[in-house]
Amino acid sequence: MRHHLILTALIASLASAAWAQRAAEVKFEPGNFGTMVNGAITGNEYFDYKLGAQAGQEMFADLKVSDTNGNGVIYFNILPPGSDGVAIYNGSIDGNTARIDLPEDGDYTIRVYLMGNDRDTDKTVGYNLDLSIQ
């Protein structure tokens, strides 16, 4: 019985690790002010892209579905430096193309996530995210 409990705990641990947040720092090639990143999100996962910018600069972000085994219900939010999850741009309300003036210096987070049936039924959505700062 003890081995069964340990195995169950291990499986639960691995399942929660699969839904863990992933993150990457976005760097532009020398001379460029933008880049394209891509990936895939499954179920409750989300992916945070960190991007340093200065107050007064404009951020452009455009999210497109590349493939899916569900409905392709994917969005992004833009979180300001030091945010605890509160967004200055919410893609599920404002759409998957953003052009916003940044209010402060620091590292902004572009969080890509699923909603609705795709999230609830553990579907996978592939995406391309175009990012730039001017």
Backbone as JSON Lines, residues from 0, in Angstrom:
{"i":0,"aa":"M","n":[0.83,-1.19,0.0],"ca":[0.0,0.0,0.0],"c":[0.87,1.26,0.0]}
{"i":1,"aa":"R","n":[1.95,1.24,0.76],"ca":[2.83,2.41,0.84],"c":[3.41,2.73,-0.53]}
{"i":2,"aa":"H","n":[3.82,1.72,-1.3],"ca":[4.38,1.96,-2.63],"c":[3.33,2.58,-3.55]}
{"i":3,"aa":"H","n":[2.09,2.16,-3.4],"ca":[1.01,2.72,-4.21],"c":[0.84,4.22,-3.91]}
{"i":4,"aa":"L","n":[0.9,4.6,-2.63],"ca":[0.76,6.01,-2.25],"c":[1.93,6.83,-2.79]}
{"i":5,"aa":"I","n":[3.13,6.29,-2.72],"ca":[4.31,7.0,-3.24],"c":[4.18,7.17,-4.75]}
{"i":6,"aa":"L","n":[3.77,6.12,-5.45],"ca":[3.6,6.21,-6.89],"c":[2.52,7.22,-7.25]}
{"i":7,"aa":"T","n":[1.41,7.23,-6.51],"ca":[0.34,8.19,-6.75],"c":[0.86,9.61,-6.52]}
{"i":8,"aa":"A","n":[1.62,9.84,-5.49],"ca":[2.19,11.16,-5.21],"c":[3.15,11.57,-6.32]}
{"i":9,"aa":"L","n":[3.94,10.64,-6.82],"ca":[4.89,10.92,-7.9],"c":[4.14,11.31,-9.17]}
{"i":10,"aa":"I","n":[3.09,10.57,-9.5],"ca":[2.3,10.87,-10.7],"c":[1.65,12.24,-10.55]}
{"i":11,"aa":"A","n":[1.09,12.55,-9.4],"ca":[0.48,13.86,-9.17],"c":[1.52,14.96,-9.29]}
{"i":12,"aa":"S","n":[2.7,14.72,-8.78],"ca":[3.78,15.69,-8.87],"c":[4.19,15.94,-10.32]}
{"i":13,"aa":"L","n":[4.3,14.87,-11.09],"ca":[4.66,15.01,-12.5],"c":[3.55,15.72,-13.28]}
{"i":14,"aa":"A","n":[2.3,15.43,-12.96],"ca":[1.19,16.08,-13.65],"c":[1.19,17.57,-13.37]}
{"i":15,"aa":"S","n":[1.42,17.97,-12.11],"ca":[1.43,19.39,-11.8],"c":[2.66,20.06,-12.42]}
{"i":16,"aa":"A","n":[3.76,19.36,-12.55],"ca":[4.94,19.92,-13.2],"c":[4.68,20.17,-14.67]}
{"i":17,"aa":"A","n":[3.85,19.33,-15.29],"ca":[3.53,19.52,-16.71],"c":[2.74,20.81,-16.92]}
{"i":18,"aa":"W","n":[2.0,21.26,-15.9],"ca":[1.22,22.48,-16.01],"c":[1.98,23.68,-15.47]}
{"i":19,"aa":"A","n":[3.22,23.5,-15.13],"ca":[3.99,24.58,-14.53],"c":[4.2,25.71,-15.52]}
{"i":20,"aa":"Q","n":[4.4,26.87,-14.97],"ca":[4.71,28.04,-15.77],"c":[6.06,27.84,-16.46]}
{"i":21,"aa":"R","n":[6.15,28.31,-17.69],"ca":[7.43,28.34,-18.39],"c":[7.75,29.79,-18.71]}
{"i":22,"aa":"A","n":[9.02,30.12,-18.82],"ca":[9.41,31.5,-19.07],"c":[10.66,31.56,-19.94]}
{"i":23,"aa":"A","n":[10.78,32.66,-20.69],"ca":[11.96,32.89,-21.51],"c":[12.18,34.39,-21.6]}
{"i":24,"aa":"E","n":[13.45,34.78,-21.65],"ca":[13.79,36.18,-21.84],"c":[13.9,36.43,-23.34]}
{"i":25,"aa":"V","n":[13.28,37.51,-23.8],"ca":[13.28,37.84,-25.22],"c":[14.41,38.84,-25.48]}
{"i":26,"aa":"K","n":[15.26,38.51,-26.43],"ca":[16.36,39.39,-26.85],"c":[16.22,39.63,-28.35]}
{"i":27,"aa":"F","n":[16.46,40.85,-28.77],"ca":[16.43,41.17,-30.19],"c":[17.84,41.06,-30.76]}
{"i":28,"aa":"E","n":[17.93,40.64,-32.01],"ca":[19.22,40.6,-32.71],"c":[19.74,42.02,-32.85]}
{"i":29,"aa":"P","n":[21.07,42.21,-32.85],"ca":[21.62,43.55,-33.02],"c":[21.04,44.26,-34.25]}
{"i":30,"aa":"G","n":[20.6,45.5,-34.05],"ca":[20.03,46.28,-35.14],"c":[18.54,46.07,-35.35]}
{"i":31,"aa":"N","n":[17.95,45.08,-34.69],"ca":[16.51,44.81,-34.81],"c":[15.76,45.32,-33.59]}
{"i":32,"aa":"F","n":[14.51,45.71,-33.78],"ca":[13.68,46.15,-32.66],"c":[12.53,45.18,-32.42]}
{"i":33,"aa":"G","n":[12.57,44.01,-33.08],"ca":[11.5,43.04,-32.91],"c":[11.97,41.63,-33.21]}
{"i":34,"aa":"T","n":[11.11,40.67,-32.87],"ca":[11.42,39.26,-33.11],"c":[10.12,38.46,-33.12]}
{"i":35,"aa":"M","n":[10.19,37.25,-33.62],"ca":[9.05,36.32,-33.61],"c":[9.46,35.15,-32.7]}
{"i":36,"aa":"V","n":[8.59,34.8,-31.77],"ca":[8.8,33.61,-30.94],"c":[7.64,32.67,-31.21]}
{"i":37,"aa":"N","n":[7.85,31.39,-30.96],"ca":[6.77,30.44,-31.16],"c":[6.85,29.35,-30.11]}
{"i":38,"aa":"G","n":[5.76,28.66,-29.94],"ca":[5.7,27.6,-28.95],"c":[4.35,26.93,-28.99]}
{"i":39,"aa":"A","n":[4.05,26.19,-27.92],"ca":[2.76,25.52,-27.77],"c":[2.39,25.5,-26.3]}
{"i":40,"aa":"I","n":[1.12,25.65,-26.04],"ca":[0.58,25.64,-24.68],"c":[-0.45,24.52,-24.61]}
{"i":41,"aa":"T","n":[-0.45,23.77,-23.5],"ca":[-1.42,22.7,-23.28],"c":[-2.16,22.95,-21.98]}
{"i":42,"aa":"G","n":[-3.49,22.89,-22.04],"ca":[-4.31,22.96,-20.83],"c":[-4.08,24.2,-19.99]}
{"i":43,"aa":"N","n":[-3.7,23.98,-18.73],"ca":[-3.52,25.07,-17.77],"c":[-2.14,25.74,-17.84]}
{"i":44,"aa":"E","n":[-1.3,25.29,-18.73],"ca":[0.02,25.92,-18.86],"c":[-0.1,27.38,-19.26]}
{"i":45,"aa":"Y","n":[0.95,28.12,-18.97],"ca":[1.11,29.44,-19.57],"c":[2.59,29.67,-19.77]}
{"i":46,"aa":"F","n":[2.91,30.56,-20.68],"ca":[4.31,30.84,-21.0],"c":[4.53,32.34,-20.87]}
{"i":47,"aa":"D","n":[5.52,32.73,-20.06],"ca":[5.86,34.13,-19.85],"c":[7.08,34.51,-20.65]}
{"i":48,"aa":"Y","n":[6.94,35.52,-21.49],"ca":[8.07,36.09,-22.22],"c":[8.42,37.41,-21.54]}
{"i":49,"aa":"K","n":[9.67,37.53,-21.09],"ca":[10.15,38.74,-20.4],"c":[10.87,39.61,-21.41]}
{"i":50,"aa":"L","n":[10.54,40.91,-21.38],"ca":[11.08,41.84,-22.35],"c":[11.35,43.18,-21.68]}
{"i":51,"aa":"G","n":[12.62,43.59,-21.64],"ca":[12.99,44.86,-21.03],"c":[12.64,46.03,-21.93]}
{"i":52,"aa":"A","n":[12.11,47.11,-21.33],"ca":[11.74,48.29,-22.1],"c":[11.78,49.52,-21.2]}
{"i":53,"aa":"Q","n":[11.62,50.68,-21.82],"ca":[11.66,51.94,-21.09],"c":[10.32,52.66,-21.21]}
{"i":54,"aa":"A","n":[10.02,53.48,-20.2],"ca":[8.8,54.28,-20.22],"c":[8.76,55.11,-21.5]}
{"i":55,"aa":"G","n":[7.58,55.18,-22.11],"ca":[7.41,55.97,-23.32],"c":[7.62,55.18,-24.6]}
{"i":56,"aa":"Q","n":[8.26,54.03,-24.51],"ca":[8.4,53.2,-25.7],"c":[7.05,52.55,-26.01]}
{"i":57,"aa":"E","n":[6.89,52.12,-27.27],"ca":[5.67,51.45,-27.68],"c":[5.95,49.97,-27.88]}
{"i":58,"aa":"M","n":[5.1,49.13,-27.29],"ca":[5.22,47.68,-27.48],"c":[4.13,47.25,-28.46]}
{"i":59,"aa":"F","n":[4.56,46.41,-29.41],"ca":[3.62,45.79,-30.34],"c":[3.7,44.28,-30.09]}
{"i":60,"aa":"A","n":[2.54,43.63,-30.0],"ca":[2.48,42.18,-29.85],"c":[1.31,41.66,-30.67]}
{"i":61,"aa":"D","n":[1.56,40.59,-31.43],"ca":[0.53,39.99,-32.27],"c":[0.64,38.48,-32.15]}
{"i":62,"aa":"L","n":[-0.44,37.84,-31.72],"ca":[-0.46,36.4,-31.47],"c":[-1.34,35.71,-32.51]}
{"i":63,"aa":"K","n":[-0.78,34.68,-33.16],"ca":[-1.51,33.91,-34.16],"c":[-1.39,32.42,-33.83]}
{"i":64,"aa":"V","n":[-2.48,31.68,-34.05],"ca":[-2.48,30.23,-33.87],"c":[-1.75,29.6,-35.05]}
{"i":65,"aa":"S","n":[-0.81,28.68,-34.77],"ca":[-0.12,27.97,-35.86],"c":[-0.71,26.57,-36.08]}
{"i":66,"aa":"D","n":[-1.18,25.94,-35.0],"ca":[-1.85,24.65,-35.1],"c":[-2.52,24.33,-33.78]}
{"i":67,"aa":"T","n":[-3.48,23.42,-33.8],"ca":[-4.19,23.07,-32.57],"c":[-4.92,21.74,-32.75]}
{"i":68,"aa":"N","n":[-5.13,21.05,-31.64],"ca":[-6.01,19.88,-31.66],"c":[-7.33,20.21,-30.97]}
{"i":69,"aa":"G","n":[-7.56,21.51,-30.77],"ca":[-8.8,21.99,-30.16],"c":[-9.39,23.11,-30.99]}
{"i":70,"aa":"N","n":[-9.84,24.15,-30.31],"ca":[-10.47,25.29,-30.98],"c":[-9.52,26.46,-31.21]}
{"i":71,"aa":"G","n":[-8.32,26.41,-30.64],"ca":[-7.36,27.5,-30.82],"c":[-7.68,28.73,-30.01]}
{"i":72,"aa":"V","n":[-8.23,28.54,-28.8],"ca":[-8.61,29.66,-27.96],"c":[-7.42,30.04,-27.08]}
{"i":73,"aa":"I","n":[-6.57,30.93,-27.63],"ca":[-5.32,31.33,-26.98],"c":[-5.26,32.85,-26.92]}
{"i":74,"aa":"Y","n":[-4.71,33.37,-25.84],"ca":[-4.62,34.81,-25.63],"c":[-3.28,35.15,-24.99]}
{"i":75,"aa":"F","n":[-3.02,36.46,-24.89],"ca":[-1.88,36.92,-24.12],"c":[-2.29,38.14,-23.31]}
{"i":76,"aa":"N","n":[-1.61,38.32,-22.19],"ca":[-1.72,39.53,-21.38],"c":[-0.34,40.17,-21.32]}
{"i":77,"aa":"I","n":[-0.31,41.48,-21.13],"ca":[0.95,42.19,-20.9],"c":[0.92,42.69,-19.46]}
{"i":78,"aa":"L","n":[1.92,42.26,-18.7],"ca":[2.04,42.62,-17.29],"c":[3.19,43.61,-17.13]}
{"i":79,"aa":"P","n":[2.99,44.69,-16.36],"ca":[4.06,45.67,-16.15],"c":[5.12,45.13,-15.18]}
{"i":80,"aa":"P","n":[6.26,45.81,-15.09],"ca":[7.3,45.39,-14.15],"c":[6.75,45.25,-12.73]}
{"i":81,"aa":"G","n":[7.1,44.17,-12.06],"ca":[6.71,43.95,-10.67],"c":[5.26,43.52,-10.46]}
{"i":82,"aa":"S","n":[4.53,43.23,-11.52],"ca":[3.12,42.85,-11.41],"c":[2.97,41.51,-10.71]}
{"i":83,"aa":"D","n":[1.9,41.39,-9.93],"ca":[1.56,40.11,-9.28],"c":[0.49,39.38,-10.08]}
{"i":84,"aa":"G","n":[0.37,39.71,-11.37],"ca":[-0.62,39.07,-12.23],"c":[-1.59,40.06,-12.85]}
{"i":85,"aa":"V","n":[-1.6,41.31,-12.35],"ca":[-2.48,42.32,-12.9],"c":[-1.9,42.82,-14.22]}
{"i":86,"aa":"A","n":[-2.72,42.8,-15.26],"ca":[-2.26,43.13,-16.61],"c":[-2.61,44.57,-16.99]}
{"i":87,"aa":"I","n":[-1.76,45.17,-17.86],"ca":[-2.09,46.46,-18.46],"c":[-2.71,46.26,-19.84]}
{"i":88,"aa":"Y","n":[-2.68,45.02,-20.32],"ca":[-3.35,44.65,-21.57],"c":[-3.87,43.23,-21.4]}
{"i":89,"aa":"N","n":[-5.15,43.02,-21.69],"ca":[-5.77,41.71,-21.53],"c":[-6.31,41.26,-22.89]}
{"i":90,"aa":"G","n":[-5.63,40.29,-23.5],"ca":[-5.99,39.83,-24.82],"c":[-7.37,39.21,-24.92]}
{"i":91,"aa":"S","n":[-7.86,38.56,-23.85],"ca":[-9.18,37.94,-23.93],"c":[-10.28,38.99,-24.01]}
{"i":92,"aa":"I","n":[-9.97,40.23,-23.64],"ca":[-10.92,41.34,-23.74],"c":[-10.6,42.21,-24.96]}
{"i":93,"aa":"D","n":[-9.3,42.51,-25.14],"ca":[-8.88,43.51,-26.13],"c":[-8.42,42.93,-27.47]}
{"i":94,"aa":"G","n":[-8.3,41.6,-27.58],"ca":[-7.89,40.99,-28.83],"c":[-6.43,40.58,-28.83]}
{"i":95,"aa":"N","n":[-6.02,39.86,-29.87],"ca":[-4.68,39.29,-29.92],"c":[-3.67,40.13,-30.7]}
{"i":96,"aa":"T","n":[-3.97,41.43,-30.86],"ca":[-2.99,42.37,-31.39],"c":[-2.99,43.59,-30.48]}
{"i":97,"aa":"A","n":[-1.82,43.9,-29.93],"ca":[-1.68,45.03,-29.0],"c":[-0.64,46.01,-29.51]}
{"i":98,"aa":"R","n":[-0.93,47.28,-29.33],"ca":[0.04,48.35,-29.57],"c":[-0.18,49.34,-28.41]}
{"i":99,"aa":"I","n":[0.73,49.29,-27.42],"ca":[0.52,50.12,-26.23],"c":[1.77,50.9,-25.88]}
{"i":100,"aa":"D","n":[1.55,52.09,-25.31],"ca":[2.64,52.91,-24.78],"c":[2.96,52.41,-23.38]}
{"i":101,"aa":"L","n":[4.24,52.18,-23.12],"ca":[4.65,51.6,-21.85],"c":[4.82,52.69,-20.79]}
{"i":102,"aa":"P","n":[4.24,52.47,-19.59],"ca":[4.22,53.51,-18.57],"c":[5.49,53.63,-17.71]}
{"i":103,"aa":"E","n":[6.35,52.6,-17.7],"ca":[7.52,52.66,-16.82],"c":[8.66,51.8,-17.35]}
{"i":104,"aa":"D","n":[9.86,52.07,-16.84],"ca":[11.04,51.28,-17.18],"c":[10.97,49.93,-16.49]}
{"i":105,"aa":"G","n":[11.52,48.9,-17.13],"ca":[11.62,47.6,-16.46],"c":[11.32,46.45,-17.39]}
{"i":106,"aa":"D","n":[11.19,45.28,-16.78],"ca":[10.91,44.05,-17.52],"c":[9.41,43.79,-17.56]}
{"i":107,"aa":"Y","n":[8.87,43.8,-18.77],"ca":[7.46,43.5,-18.99],"c":[7.32,42.01,-19.27]}
{"i":108,"aa":"T","n":[6.17,41.46,-18.93],"ca":[5.87,40.04,-19.16],"c":[4.71,39.95,-20.15]}
{"i":109,"aa":"I","n":[4.93,39.17,-21.21],"ca":[3.87,38.85,-22.14],"c":[3.5,37.4,-21.84]}
{"i":110,"aa":"R","n":[2.33,37.21,-21.23],"ca":[1.89,35.88,-20.77],"c":[0.91,35.28,-21.78]}
{"i":111,"aa":"V","n":[1.28,34.13,-22.36],"ca":[0.44,33.42,-23.33],"c":[-0.28,32.28,-22.58]}
{"i":112,"aa":"Y","n":[-1.59,32.17,-22.8],"ca":[-2.38,31.19,-22.05],"c":[-3.61,30.77,-22.85]}
{"i":113,"aa":"L","n":[-4.21,29.66,-22.43],"ca":[-5.44,29.15,-23.04],"c":[-6.64,29.5,-22.15]}
{"i":114,"aa":"M","n":[-7.82,29.51,-22.78],"ca":[-9.06,29.71,-22.03],"c":[-10.11,28.72,-22.54]}
{"i":115,"aa":"G","n":[-11.2,28.63,-21.8],"ca":[-12.37,27.86,-22.22],"c":[-12.12,26.38,-22.36]}
{"i":116,"aa":"N","n":[-12.79,25.8,-23.35],"ca":[-12.75,24.35,-23.55],"c":[-11.33,23.84,-23.82]}
{"i":117,"aa":"D","n":[-10.52,24.61,-24.55],"ca":[-9.14,24.17,-24.82],"c":[-8.36,24.0,-23.53]}
{"i":118,"aa":"R","n":[-8.51,24.95,-22.61],"ca":[-7.84,24.83,-21.31],"c":[-8.43,23.68,-20.5]}
{"i":119,"aa":"D","n":[-9.76,23.64,-20.44],"ca":[-10.44,22.67,-19.58],"c":[-10.29,21.23,-20.04]}
{"i":120,"aa":"T","n":[-10.11,21.01,-21.35],"ca":[-9.98,19.64,-21.87],"c":[-8.55,19.3,-22.26]}
{"i":121,"aa":"D","n":[-7.59,20.12,-21.8],"ca":[-6.16,19.84,-21.96],"c":[-5.73,19.77,-23.43]}
{"i":122,"aa":"K","n":[-6.3,20.64,-24.27],"ca":[-5.91,20.7,-25.68],"c":[-4.59,21.44,-25.81]}
{"i":123,"aa":"T","n":[-3.93,21.29,-26.96],"ca":[-2.66,21.96,-27.23],"c":[-2.86,22.95,-28.38]}
{"i":124,"aa":"V","n":[-2.34,24.16,-28.18],"ca":[-2.42,25.19,-29.21],"c":[-1.01,25.69,-29.49]}
{"i":125,"aa":"G","n":[-0.59,25.55,-30.74],"ca":[0.69,26.11,-31.18],"c":[0.48,27.55,-31.6]}
{"i":126,"aa":"Y","n":[1.52,28.38,-31.43],"ca":[1.36,29.8,-31.72],"c":[2.65,30.42,-32.24]}
{"i":127,"aa":"N","n":[2.46,31.58,-32.89],"ca":[3.54,32.48,-33.26],"c":[3.22,33.82,-32.62]}
{"i":128,"aa":"L","n":[4.21,34.39,-31.94],"ca":[4.03,35.66,-31.25],"c":[5.07,36.65,-31.79]}
{"i":129,"aa":"D","n":[4.58,37.68,-32.46],"ca":[5.43,38.73,-33.01],"c":[5.53,39.83,-31.97]}
{"i":130,"aa":"L","n":[6.75,40.19,-31.57],"ca":[6.98,41.21,-30.54],"c":[7.93,42.27,-31.06]}
{"i":131,"aa":"S","n":[7.64,43.52,-30.7],"ca":[8.6,44.59,-31.01],"c":[8.45,45.73,-30.01]}
{"i":132,"aa":"I","n":[9.53,46.49,-29.87],"ca":[9.57,47.67,-29.0],"c":[10.15,48.79,-29.86]}
{"i":133,"aa":"Q","n":[9.48,49.93,-29.84],"ca":[10.01,51.1,-30.58],"c":[10.0,52.31,-29.68]}
